[in-house]
Short mmCIF file of C-alpha atoms in Angstrom, two decimals:
data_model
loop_
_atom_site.label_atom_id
_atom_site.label_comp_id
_atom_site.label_asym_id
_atom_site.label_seq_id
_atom_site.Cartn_x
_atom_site.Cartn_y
_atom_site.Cartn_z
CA UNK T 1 -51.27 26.85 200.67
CA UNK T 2 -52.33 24.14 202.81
CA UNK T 3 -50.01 21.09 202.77
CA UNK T 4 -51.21 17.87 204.69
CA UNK T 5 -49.92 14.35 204.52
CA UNK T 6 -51.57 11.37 205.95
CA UNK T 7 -48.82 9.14 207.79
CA UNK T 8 -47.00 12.38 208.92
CA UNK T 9 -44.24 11.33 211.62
CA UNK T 10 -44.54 14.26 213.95
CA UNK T 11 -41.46 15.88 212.65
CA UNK T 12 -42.73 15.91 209.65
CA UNK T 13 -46.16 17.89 210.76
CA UNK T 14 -43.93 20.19 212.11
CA UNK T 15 -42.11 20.62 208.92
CA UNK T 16 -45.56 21.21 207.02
CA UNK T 17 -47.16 22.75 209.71
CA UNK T 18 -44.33 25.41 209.32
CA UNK T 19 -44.73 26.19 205.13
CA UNK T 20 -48.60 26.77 206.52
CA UNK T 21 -47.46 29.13 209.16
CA UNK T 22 -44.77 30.96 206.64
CA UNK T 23 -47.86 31.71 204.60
CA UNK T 24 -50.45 32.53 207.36
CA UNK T 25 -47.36 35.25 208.86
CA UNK T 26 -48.74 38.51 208.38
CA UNK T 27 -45.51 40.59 206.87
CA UNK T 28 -43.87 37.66 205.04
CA UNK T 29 -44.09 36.93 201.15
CA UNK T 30 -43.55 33.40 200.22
CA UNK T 31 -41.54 33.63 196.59
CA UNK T 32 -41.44 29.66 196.12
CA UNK T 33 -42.07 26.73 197.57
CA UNK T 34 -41.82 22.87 197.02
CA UNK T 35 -43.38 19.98 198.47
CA UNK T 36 -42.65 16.34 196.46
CA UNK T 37 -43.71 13.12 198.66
CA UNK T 38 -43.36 9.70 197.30
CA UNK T 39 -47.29 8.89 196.92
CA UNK T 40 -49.25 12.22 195.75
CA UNK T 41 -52.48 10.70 195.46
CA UNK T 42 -52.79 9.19 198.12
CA UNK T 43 -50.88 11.61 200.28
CA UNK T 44 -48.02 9.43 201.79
CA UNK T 45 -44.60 9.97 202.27
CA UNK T 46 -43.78 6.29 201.80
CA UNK T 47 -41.52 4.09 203.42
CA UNK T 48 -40.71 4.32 207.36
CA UNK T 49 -37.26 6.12 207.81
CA UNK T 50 -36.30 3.09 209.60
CA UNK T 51 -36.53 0.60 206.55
CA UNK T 52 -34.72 3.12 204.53
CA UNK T 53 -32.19 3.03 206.79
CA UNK T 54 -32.10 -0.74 206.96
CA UNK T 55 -32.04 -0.73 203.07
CA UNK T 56 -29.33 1.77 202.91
CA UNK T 57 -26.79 -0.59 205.34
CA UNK T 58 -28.14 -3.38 203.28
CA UNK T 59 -26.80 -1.91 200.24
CA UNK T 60 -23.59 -0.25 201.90
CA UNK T 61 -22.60 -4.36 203.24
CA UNK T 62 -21.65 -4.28 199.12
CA UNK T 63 -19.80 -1.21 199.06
CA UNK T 64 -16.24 -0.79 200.42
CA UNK T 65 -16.45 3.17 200.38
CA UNK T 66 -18.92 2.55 203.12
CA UNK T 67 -17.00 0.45 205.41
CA UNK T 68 -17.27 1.70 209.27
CA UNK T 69 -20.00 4.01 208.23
CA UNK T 70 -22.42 4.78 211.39
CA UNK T 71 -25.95 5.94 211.26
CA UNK T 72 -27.14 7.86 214.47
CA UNK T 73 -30.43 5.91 215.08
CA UNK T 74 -32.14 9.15 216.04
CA UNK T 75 -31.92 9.65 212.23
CA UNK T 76 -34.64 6.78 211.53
CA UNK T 77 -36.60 8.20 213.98
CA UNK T 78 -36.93 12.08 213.33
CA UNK T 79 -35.64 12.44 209.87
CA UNK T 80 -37.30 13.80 206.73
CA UNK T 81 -39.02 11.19 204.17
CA UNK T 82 -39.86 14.10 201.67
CA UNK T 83 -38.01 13.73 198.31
CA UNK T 84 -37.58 17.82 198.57
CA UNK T 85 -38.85 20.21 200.83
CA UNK T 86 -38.45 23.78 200.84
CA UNK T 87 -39.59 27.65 201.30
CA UNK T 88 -37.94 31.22 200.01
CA UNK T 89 -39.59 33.98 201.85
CA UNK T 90 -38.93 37.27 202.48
CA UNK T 91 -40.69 40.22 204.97
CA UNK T 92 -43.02 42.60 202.81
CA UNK T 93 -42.70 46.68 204.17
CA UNK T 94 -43.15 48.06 206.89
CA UNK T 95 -40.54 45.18 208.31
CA UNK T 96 -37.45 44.98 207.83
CA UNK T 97 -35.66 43.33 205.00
CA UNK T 98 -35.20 40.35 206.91
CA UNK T 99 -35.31 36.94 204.25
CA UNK T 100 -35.12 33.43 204.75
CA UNK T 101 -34.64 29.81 202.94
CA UNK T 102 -34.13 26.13 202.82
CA UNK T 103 -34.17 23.75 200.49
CA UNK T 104 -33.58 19.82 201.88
CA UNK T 105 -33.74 16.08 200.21
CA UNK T 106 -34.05 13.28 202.49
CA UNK T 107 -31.13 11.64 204.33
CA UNK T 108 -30.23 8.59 202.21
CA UNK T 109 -30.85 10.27 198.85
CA UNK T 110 -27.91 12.86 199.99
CA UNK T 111 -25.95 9.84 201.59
CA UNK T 112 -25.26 8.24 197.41
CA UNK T 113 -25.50 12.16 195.99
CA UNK T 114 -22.28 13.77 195.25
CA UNK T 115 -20.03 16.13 196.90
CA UNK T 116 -20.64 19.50 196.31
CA UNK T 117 -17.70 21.21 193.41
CA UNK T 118 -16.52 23.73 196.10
CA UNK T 119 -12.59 23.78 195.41
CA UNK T 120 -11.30 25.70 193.19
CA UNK T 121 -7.00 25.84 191.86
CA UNK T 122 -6.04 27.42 194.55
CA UNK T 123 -7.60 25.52 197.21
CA UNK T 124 -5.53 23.77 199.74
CA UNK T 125 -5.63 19.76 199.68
CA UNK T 126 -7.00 19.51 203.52
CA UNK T 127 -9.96 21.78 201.89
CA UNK T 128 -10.23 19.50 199.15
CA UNK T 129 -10.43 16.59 201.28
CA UNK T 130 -12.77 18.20 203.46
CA UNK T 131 -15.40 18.98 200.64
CA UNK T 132 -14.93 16.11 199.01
CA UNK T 133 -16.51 14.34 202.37
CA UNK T 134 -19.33 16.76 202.06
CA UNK T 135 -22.65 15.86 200.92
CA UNK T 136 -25.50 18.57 200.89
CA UNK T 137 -28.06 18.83 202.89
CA UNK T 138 -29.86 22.69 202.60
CA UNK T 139 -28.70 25.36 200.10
CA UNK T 140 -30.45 27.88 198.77
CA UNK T 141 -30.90 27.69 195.21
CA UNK T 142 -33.81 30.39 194.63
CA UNK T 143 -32.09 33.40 196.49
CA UNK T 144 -28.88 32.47 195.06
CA UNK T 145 -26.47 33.27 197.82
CA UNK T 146 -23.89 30.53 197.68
CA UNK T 147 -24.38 29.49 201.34
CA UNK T 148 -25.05 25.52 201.45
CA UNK T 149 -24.98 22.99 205.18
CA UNK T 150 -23.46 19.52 204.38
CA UNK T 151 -23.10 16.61 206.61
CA UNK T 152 -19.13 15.17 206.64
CA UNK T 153 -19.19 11.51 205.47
CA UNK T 154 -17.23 10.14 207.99
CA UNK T 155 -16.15 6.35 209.01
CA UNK T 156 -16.98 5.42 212.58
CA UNK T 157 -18.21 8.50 213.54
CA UNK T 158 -21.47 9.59 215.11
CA UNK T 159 -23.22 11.46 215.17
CA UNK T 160 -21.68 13.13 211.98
CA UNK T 161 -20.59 16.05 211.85
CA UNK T 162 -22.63 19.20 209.57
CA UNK T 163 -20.85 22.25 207.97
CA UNK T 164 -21.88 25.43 206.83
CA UNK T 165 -19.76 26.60 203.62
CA UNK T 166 -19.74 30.27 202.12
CA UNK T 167 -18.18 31.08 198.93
CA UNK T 168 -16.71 33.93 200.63
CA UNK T 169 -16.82 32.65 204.18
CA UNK T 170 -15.57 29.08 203.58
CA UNK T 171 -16.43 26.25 205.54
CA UNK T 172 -17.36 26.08 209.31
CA UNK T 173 -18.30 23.14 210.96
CA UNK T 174 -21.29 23.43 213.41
CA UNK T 175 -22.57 22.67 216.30
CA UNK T 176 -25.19 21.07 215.80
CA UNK T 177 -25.54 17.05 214.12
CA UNK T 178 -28.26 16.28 211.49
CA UNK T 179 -31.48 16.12 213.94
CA UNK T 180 -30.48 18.88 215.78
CA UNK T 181 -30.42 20.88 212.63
CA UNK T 182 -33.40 20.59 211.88
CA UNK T 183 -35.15 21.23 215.15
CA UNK T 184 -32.91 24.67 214.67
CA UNK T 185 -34.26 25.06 210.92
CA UNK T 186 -37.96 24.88 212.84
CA UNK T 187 -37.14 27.89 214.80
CA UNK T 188 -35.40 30.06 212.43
CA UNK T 189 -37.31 29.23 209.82
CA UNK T 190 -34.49 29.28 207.13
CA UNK T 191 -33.43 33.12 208.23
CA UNK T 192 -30.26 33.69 206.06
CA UNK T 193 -27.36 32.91 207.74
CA UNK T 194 -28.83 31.15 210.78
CA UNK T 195 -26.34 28.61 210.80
CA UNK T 196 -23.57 30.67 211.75
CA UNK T 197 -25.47 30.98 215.53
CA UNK T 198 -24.03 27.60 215.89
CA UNK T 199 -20.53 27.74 214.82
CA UNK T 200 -17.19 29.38 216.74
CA UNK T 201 -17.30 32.87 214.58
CA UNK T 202 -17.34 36.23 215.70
CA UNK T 203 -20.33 38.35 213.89
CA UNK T 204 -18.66 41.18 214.23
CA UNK T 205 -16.58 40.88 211.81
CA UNK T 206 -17.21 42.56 209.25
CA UNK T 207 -17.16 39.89 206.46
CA UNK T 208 -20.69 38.43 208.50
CA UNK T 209 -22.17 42.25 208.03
CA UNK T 210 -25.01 40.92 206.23
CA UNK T 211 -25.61 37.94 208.05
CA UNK T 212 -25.72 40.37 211.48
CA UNK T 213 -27.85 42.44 209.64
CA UNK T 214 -30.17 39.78 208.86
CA UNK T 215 -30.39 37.74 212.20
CA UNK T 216 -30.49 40.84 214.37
CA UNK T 217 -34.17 41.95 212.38
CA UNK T 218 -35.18 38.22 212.32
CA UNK T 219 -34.74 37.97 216.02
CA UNK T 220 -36.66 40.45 216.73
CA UNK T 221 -39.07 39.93 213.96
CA UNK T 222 -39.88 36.05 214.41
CA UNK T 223 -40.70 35.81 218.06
CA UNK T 224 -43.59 38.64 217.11
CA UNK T 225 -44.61 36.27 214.30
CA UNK T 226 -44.43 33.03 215.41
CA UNK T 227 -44.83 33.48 218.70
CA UNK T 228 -45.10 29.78 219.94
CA UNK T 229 -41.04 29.05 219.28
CA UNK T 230 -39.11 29.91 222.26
CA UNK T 231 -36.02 32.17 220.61
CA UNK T 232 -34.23 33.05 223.86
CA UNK T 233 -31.19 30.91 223.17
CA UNK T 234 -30.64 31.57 219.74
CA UNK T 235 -31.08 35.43 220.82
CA UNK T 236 -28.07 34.51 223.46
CA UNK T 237 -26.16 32.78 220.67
CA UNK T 238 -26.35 36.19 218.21
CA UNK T 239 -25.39 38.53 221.60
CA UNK T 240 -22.44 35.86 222.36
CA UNK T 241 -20.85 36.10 218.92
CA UNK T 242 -20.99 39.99 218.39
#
């Protein structure tokens, strides 16, 4: 598949140049993909990030819950205009079973979306205060595997903060804010569990067994693949947390 878009920003090339590269990779098996931009025909993703933002404050000025809410400006600049975006892939034999996905909407659509239903009766009230700030920005609804990343909707806070929440696992918050996810996303392509490189866990643990499992073959199987993405520091991120 060859996906181009006219008025591309450059993150978003980089975004399309990397479903192109997923299905150039010799070794990996694209199950599903989507693409939807605002104008089809005429291959355009629409309106500039920046007057989205500018109509999203427009409409907050109307709506108390949004009071004191911040947008980090580098958010108009590098974020996503595609209405979804995504790729499941996995490594065909002789690799390893190393697998991979994302699935994302575009900022402001997940701003007004609503929170995830993580809680459950037993859950604790900070928890359910906690998820009831989250709004969902990657999951992985082909593979299945419960793991979503949400940004926290915060007052007067920026950049906001983005969580990583397991159904077994729970919720972590990250180190990382929206942008620098997905630069990260770039690099790992969507390898399962990727977002735990970037939160205060220890891999060893044995609940993360399959998320080890899974980053240790994709760290040594992506920087054969895609050879142009420097992996060195999420390598020292994986060797830091086991």
């Amino acid at each position: 598949m060859n996906v181009t878009v006219g008025d591309a920003t450059p993150q978003e090339a980089r975004y399309l140049r990397m479903l192109n590269e997923l299905h150039d990779a010799e070794g990996i098996e694209v199950s599903d993909e989507t693409v939807e931009i605002d104008d089809e025909e005429r291959h355009s993703l629409g309106v500039p990030m920046a007057r989205r933002a500018e109509e999203f404050l427009l409409m907050a000025q109307s709506d108390a819950q949004w009071d004191g809410f911040v947008i980090d400006p580098q958010i108009a600049e590098r974020g996503l205009r595609f209405f979804e975006i995504g790729s499941y892939w996995r490594c065909a034999k002789p690799l390893p079973k190393v697998s991979g996905e994302f699935f994302l909407r575009t900022f402001f659509d997940v701003l007004v979306s609503s929170p995830p239903k993580l809680a459950w009766k037993g859950t604790p009230e900070g928890e359910r205060v906690l998820y009831s700030q989250f709004r969902v920005i990657d999951s992985h609804p082909k593979s299945g595997s419960g793991l979503l990343a949400a940004v926290r909707i915060q007052t007067d806070t920026t950049p906001l903060e983005i969580w990583v929440w397991d159904a077994r696992l729970g919720a972590k918050k990250m180190d990382l804010d929206y942008c620098g996810y997905l630069d990260a996303l770039l690099l790992t392509k969507g390898a399962y569990g990727w977002q735990y490189l970037f939160t205060d866990v220890s891999l060893a643990d044995d609940l993360f067994r399959n998320v080890t499992a899974n980053l240790t073959d994709a760290l040594e199987i992506l920087p054969r693949l895609f050879p142009d993405g420097d992996y060195a520091s999420l390598v020292s991120r994986l060797e830091a947390r086991l």
